[in-house]
Amino acid sequence: MVKKTAAVIGAGIAGIAASIRLANKGYDVQVFETNAYPGGKLSSFELKGYRFDAGPSLFTMPHLVDELFQLSGKNPQDYFDYLRLDETCRYFWDDGVKLTAHANQQAFAEEIEAKLGEPAAHVLAHLRDSAVKYDVTEKLFLHRSLHKIGTYFNRDALKGYLNMHRLDAFTTMNRANERHFQNPRVVQLFNRYATYNGSDPYQTPATMNIIPHLEYNIGAFFPKKGMVDITNSLVKLAQDSGVTFHFNTKVTHLETEAKRVRSLSFEQTQDSGHKTVIDPSYRRDDNKPTTQDYDIVVSNMDVVNTFRKLLPNAKQPERILRQPKSSSALIFYWGIKQQFPALGLHNIFFSNDYRAEFTHLFEKKTLYNDPTIYVNITSKHKLDDAPDESENWFVMVNAPNNDGQDWNDLINKTREAILKKLSHNLGVNITELIECEEILDPRLIESKTSSSQGALYGNSSNNRFAAFLRHANFSREFQNLYFVGGSVHPGGGIPLAILSAKIATDLMPY
Ligand SMILES: Cc1cc2nc3c(=O)[nH]c(=O)nc-3n(C[C@H](O)[C@H](O)[C@H](O)COP(=O)(O)OP(=O)(O)OC[C@H]3O[C@@H](n4cnc5c(N)ncnc54)[C@H](O)[C@@H]3O)c2cc1C
């Protein structure tokens, strides 16, 4: 019997997950990726003896990755291994106050009481509330299309409606957190979770207080071979399942006819020359793909660019495409020739004025001169990520999405501000310890992954209707076209991008 064929545009994590699910459904699957490597944002590179994960650094909901192996009849541990973290983050304030967020809820709550005087009971109540919110939203919003009528008429939906008031959709995250906590630093700590989907805690609905549930109730994890192993192990699984990857192959146009995508046009791209580690197996199939009629086409390209670039003559869903985008990021990858026992895998150095920082990011669309700094050091767990006596620092600040700002000027100023703040907090001149450096800014995020405005998470979630203003996982106009990834339902971040592949493939007719 001739197999049905599927084309996947983009080998981001959602495209890879979709390819595995399609192969499991019996399709002959071809993945077309413009870069020389898979993973999109979830990739890694090496620089002078240091290894860096290029994008995501926090791994939550690993069962969604495991599920793809199980679905394919494989043992996840044969491909992919990870550990659960005992502490989720270390927090620092400029006046010397430090706090460790232990994975154990009781220990975390007690640490907050000891260091900041906030009753432990308040923290525990907040985490319970987070779990309830997650329970109400999970089945309704995360596992199903919001654009199919069946989603709204079933037992899970009914349970959701009855508990809708628990979601706190009519107040902001910041207001709810000010209600829950007395100490402004505890409010700041929990407001930070808005940044996990690129939103503003002073605008995003308090529903987003579901996010701490992922870290404190389900857990934070670390892949033993680094974040990039999520990509590498799933590509291996996809290849073992019969999926063919075509790297350096950009999809340039979708030809449509009679309410279907009829064919794809391609362009061979050059290696961009940056330092991404390229596994030889990525080049397993370098045959120039031929234009052909696929039964199913799945776009993992940002939905804005799928319409604007691949389907310019199709009806554009303007209202959805024009939604404000999430924040982006400015990252300095530094090889640091010293080890810092005071630091852990995840570290946050808070701004002294969080509200001003977010006003700058989302209203003024620029960077604040005292930004909150995130330092991720994978060599704490994966020792060979840095030379002896050294550490690989991934230093990130939230940045506005790309709107044509003078990035070179912002990068110079922010680099100075970061070095000053970190040197102050750690009591040593960090500038003198930097052995090598690479920089990623919103322009580069946009050009390397085709993300509209370099947003990390597609649309922002700064209003209570945001979930309904993401594009569906299917096309209303073209019967064989589907969408996956952080720019469509249910949203950005690794877990949701993986879930988008499940939702899209569940909607396919066969
Ligand atoms: C700096 C940074 C930090 C982050 N931190 C976290 C974190 O800690 N935890 C977390 O869960 N998430 C985090 N995220 C978000 C997470 O990385 C993304 O939500 C997720 O990886 C998106 O996956 P995706 O499959 O939608 O798309 P992408 O990774 O954007 O992949 C899309 C792929 O499609 C390819 N493509 C696009 N157009 C074409 C075309 N025309 N033809 C062929 N190929 C094409 C691109 O080259 C790319 O490889 C972070 C992101 C960044 C950038």
PDB file of C-alpha atoms and ligand atoms in Angstrom, residues 8-16 32-35 37-42 54-60 196 227 246 249-252 299-302 305 310 328-331 333 346 374 394 396 440 445 447-451 454-458 484-487 491-497 500, ligand 1:
ATOM      1  CA  VAL A   8       6.798  19.406   8.074  1.00  0.00           C
ATOM      2  CA  ILE A   9       8.173  22.942   7.631  1.00  0.00           C
ATOM      3  CA  GLY A  10      10.794  23.514  10.345  1.00  0.00           C
ATOM      4  CA  ALA A  11      12.651  21.195  12.723  1.00  0.00           C
ATOM      5  CA  GLY A  12      11.927  23.171  15.884  1.00  0.00           C
ATOM      6  CA  ILE A  13      10.900  21.078  18.863  1.00  0.00           C
ATOM      7  CA  ALA A  14       7.245  21.213  17.771  1.00  0.00           C
ATOM      8  CA  GLY A  15       8.092  20.195  14.196  1.00  0.00           C
ATOM      9  CA  ILE A  16      10.159  17.259  15.461  1.00  0.00           C
ATOM     10  CA  PHE A  32      12.414  20.651   5.804  1.00  0.00           C
ATOM     11  CA  GLU A  33      14.704  22.833   7.904  1.00  0.00           C
ATOM     12  CA  THR A  34      16.386  25.990   6.690  1.00  0.00           C
ATOM     13  CA  ASN A  35      19.244  25.745   9.210  1.00  0.00           C
ATOM     14  CA  TYR A  37      20.842  21.761  12.389  1.00  0.00           C
ATOM     15  CA  PRO A  38      17.553  20.878  14.108  1.00  0.00           C
ATOM     16  CA  GLY A  39      15.982  22.374  17.233  1.00  0.00           C
ATOM     17  CA  GLY A  40      15.516  26.018  16.226  1.00  0.00           C
ATOM     18  CA  LYS A  41      15.690  27.864  19.548  1.00  0.00           C
ATOM     19  CA  LEU A  42      16.569  24.599  21.310  1.00  0.00           C
ATOM     20  CA  ALA A  54      21.670  28.530  22.955  1.00  0.00           C
ATOM     21  CA  GLY A  55      18.087  29.146  24.098  1.00  0.00           C
ATOM     22  CA  PRO A  56      15.870  27.419  26.662  1.00  0.00           C
ATOM     23  CA  SER A  57      17.502  26.568  29.971  1.00  0.00           C
ATOM     24  CA  LEU A  58      14.602  25.504  32.186  1.00  0.00           C
ATOM     25  CA  PHE A  59      13.128  22.075  31.541  1.00  0.00           C
ATOM     26  CA  THR A  60       9.664  21.372  32.934  1.00  0.00           C
ATOM     27  CA  TYR A 196       8.074  32.327  31.612  1.00  0.00           C
ATOM     28  CA  MET A 227      19.017  21.064  27.050  1.00  0.00           C
ATOM     29  CA  HIS A 246      16.339  17.816   4.865  1.00  0.00           C
ATOM     30  CA  THR A 249      16.368  23.491   2.926  1.00  0.00           C
ATOM     31  CA  LYS A 250      14.153  26.523   3.194  1.00  0.00           C
ATOM     32  CA  VAL A 251      10.500  26.355   2.219  1.00  0.00           C
ATOM     33  CA  THR A 252       9.844  29.513   0.214  1.00  0.00           C
ATOM     34  CA  SER A 299       4.028  24.408   9.478  1.00  0.00           C
ATOM     35  CA  ASN A 300       6.350  24.810  12.463  1.00  0.00           C
ATOM     36  CA  MET A 301       7.395  28.180  11.041  1.00  0.00           C
ATOM     37  CA  ASP A 302       6.079  31.118  13.066  1.00  0.00           C
ATOM     38  CA  ASN A 305       5.656  34.384   8.668  1.00  0.00           C
ATOM     39  CA  LEU A 310       4.650  31.354   2.324  1.00  0.00           C
ATOM     40  CA  SER A 328      12.415  38.720  23.531  1.00  0.00           C
ATOM     41  CA  ALA A 329      15.828  38.369  25.184  1.00  0.00           C
ATOM     42  CA  LEU A 330      19.375  39.647  25.112  1.00  0.00           C
ATOM     43  CA  ILE A 331      21.908  36.965  25.972  1.00  0.00           C
ATOM     44  CA  TYR A 333      27.334  33.685  26.599  1.00  0.00           C
ATOM     45  CA  HIS A 346      19.656  28.891  37.794  1.00  0.00           C
ATOM     46  CA  TYR A 374      19.329  35.556  34.858  1.00  0.00           C
ATOM     47  CA  PHE A 394      24.462  32.091  29.964  1.00  0.00           C
ATOM     48  CA  MET A 396      20.132  36.745  29.938  1.00  0.00           C
ATOM     49  CA  LEU A 440      22.287  36.758  20.913  1.00  0.00           C
ATOM     50  CA  ILE A 445      16.569  35.322  17.266  1.00  0.00           C
ATOM     51  CA  SER A 447      16.715  35.782  11.668  1.00  0.00           C
ATOM     52  CA  LYS A 448      17.863  32.401  13.028  1.00  0.00           C
ATOM     53  CA  THR A 449      14.413  30.957  13.733  1.00  0.00           C
ATOM     54  CA  SER A 450      12.036  33.140  11.725  1.00  0.00           C
ATOM     55  CA  SER A 451      10.215  34.220  14.903  1.00  0.00           C
ATOM     56  CA  GLY A 454      12.247  37.826  17.704  1.00  0.00           C
ATOM     57  CA  ALA A 455       9.554  37.034  20.296  1.00  0.00           C
ATOM     58  CA  LEU A 456      10.456  34.027  22.451  1.00  0.00           C
ATOM     59  CA  TYR A 457       6.894  32.807  22.968  1.00  0.00           C
ATOM     60  CA  GLY A 458       4.737  34.003  20.026  1.00  0.00           C
ATOM     61  CA  VAL A 484       2.433  23.693  15.438  1.00  0.00           C
ATOM     62  CA  GLY A 485       4.902  25.566  17.641  1.00  0.00           C
ATOM     63  CA  GLY A 486       5.197  28.375  20.112  1.00  0.00           C
ATOM     64  CA  SER A 487       3.343  30.906  17.946  1.00  0.00           C
ATOM     65  CA  GLY A 491       1.503  28.850  23.284  1.00  0.00           C
ATOM     66  CA  GLY A 492       5.259  29.123  23.720  1.00  0.00           C
ATOM     67  CA  GLY A 493       7.771  27.214  25.808  1.00  0.00           C
ATOM     68  CA  ILE A 494       8.970  23.655  25.238  1.00  0.00           C
ATOM     69  CA  PRO A 495       6.050  21.848  26.923  1.00  0.00           C
ATOM     70  CA  LEU A 496       3.354  23.796  25.100  1.00  0.00           C
ATOM     71  CA  ALA A 497       5.169  23.580  21.764  1.00  0.00           C
ATOM     72  CA  SER A 500       0.734  21.755  19.972  1.00  0.00           C
TER      73      SER A 500
HETATM   74  C1  LIG B   1      16.698  32.662  24.707  1.00  0.00           C
HETATM   75  C2  LIG B   1      15.487  31.775  24.896  1.00  0.00           C
HETATM   76  C3  LIG B   1      15.208  31.260  26.150  1.00  0.00           C
HETATM   77  C4  LIG B   1      14.097  30.435  26.333  1.00  0.00           C
HETATM   78  N1  LIG B   1      13.901  29.844  27.553  1.00  0.00           N
HETATM   79  C5  LIG B   1      12.988  28.851  27.667  1.00  0.00           C
HETATM   80  C6  LIG B   1      12.988  27.997  28.808  1.00  0.00           C
HETATM   81  O1  LIG B   1      13.822  28.152  29.713  1.00  0.00           O
HETATM   82  N2  LIG B   1      12.057  26.995  28.869  1.00  0.00           N
HETATM   83  C7  LIG B   1      11.150  26.799  27.859  1.00  0.00           C
HETATM   84  O2  LIG B   1      10.326  25.867  27.964  1.00  0.00           O
HETATM   85  N3  LIG B   1      11.151  27.571  26.755  1.00  0.00           N
HETATM   86  C8  LIG B   1      12.053  28.577  26.627  1.00  0.00           C
HETATM   87  N4  LIG B   1      12.121  29.319  25.476  1.00  0.00           N
HETATM   88  C9  LIG B   1      11.074  29.168  24.461  1.00  0.00           C
HETATM   89  C10 LIG B   1      11.277  27.908  23.628  1.00  0.00           C
HETATM   90  O3  LIG B   1      12.590  27.861  23.162  1.00  0.00           O
HETATM   91  C11 LIG B   1      10.334  27.944  22.438  1.00  0.00           C
HETATM   92  O4  LIG B   1       8.995  28.205  22.837  1.00  0.00           O
HETATM   93  C12 LIG B   1      10.334  26.635  21.668  1.00  0.00           C
HETATM   94  O5  LIG B   1      11.635  26.135  21.506  1.00  0.00           O
HETATM   95  C13 LIG B   1       9.671  26.916  20.328  1.00  0.00           C
HETATM   96  O6  LIG B   1       9.765  25.796  19.505  1.00  0.00           O
HETATM   97  P1  LIG B   1       9.113  25.809  18.072  1.00  0.00           P
HETATM   98  O7  LIG B   1       9.122  24.432  17.583  1.00  0.00           O
HETATM   99  O8  LIG B   1       7.817  26.518  18.099  1.00  0.00           O
HETATM  100  O9  LIG B   1       9.978  26.805  17.161  1.00  0.00           O
HETATM  101  P2  LIG B   1      11.471  27.182  16.844  1.00  0.00           P
HETATM  102  O10 LIG B   1      12.433  26.706  17.839  1.00  0.00           O
HETATM  103  O11 LIG B   1      11.434  28.639  16.563  1.00  0.00           O
HETATM  104  O12 LIG B   1      11.756  26.389  15.493  1.00  0.00           O
HETATM  105  C14 LIG B   1      11.223  26.740  14.258  1.00  0.00           C
HETATM  106  C15 LIG B   1      12.100  26.092  13.206  1.00  0.00           C
HETATM  107  O13 LIG B   1      11.523  26.292  11.933  1.00  0.00           O
HETATM  108  C16 LIG B   1      12.573  26.607  11.027  1.00  0.00           C
HETATM  109  N5  LIG B   1      11.975  27.340   9.895  1.00  0.00           N
HETATM  110  C17 LIG B   1      11.313  28.517   9.962  1.00  0.00           C
HETATM  111  N6  LIG B   1      10.897  28.873   8.751  1.00  0.00           N
HETATM  112  C18 LIG B   1      11.290  27.895   7.889  1.00  0.00           C
HETATM  113  C19 LIG B   1      11.134  27.701   6.479  1.00  0.00           C
HETATM  114  N7  LIG B   1      10.500  28.575   5.727  1.00  0.00           N
HETATM  115  N8  LIG B   1      11.657  26.575   5.931  1.00  0.00           N
HETATM  116  C20 LIG B   1      12.311  25.663   6.700  1.00  0.00           C
HETATM  117  N9  LIG B   1      12.484  25.808   8.030  1.00  0.00           N
HETATM  118  C21 LIG B   1      11.973  26.914   8.614  1.00  0.00           C
HETATM  119  C22 LIG B   1      13.512  27.451  11.847  1.00  0.00           C
HETATM  120  O14 LIG B   1      14.806  27.517  11.264  1.00  0.00           O
HETATM  121  C23 LIG B   1      13.493  26.705  13.169  1.00  0.00           C
HETATM  122  O15 LIG B   1      14.455  25.690  13.225  1.00  0.00           O
HETATM  123  C24 LIG B   1      13.223  30.167  25.248  1.00  0.00           C
HETATM  124  C25 LIG B   1      13.507  30.696  23.990  1.00  0.00           C
HETATM  125  C26 LIG B   1      14.646  31.470  23.801  1.00  0.00           C
HETATM  126  C27 LIG B   1      14.983  31.998  22.412  1.00  0.00           C
END
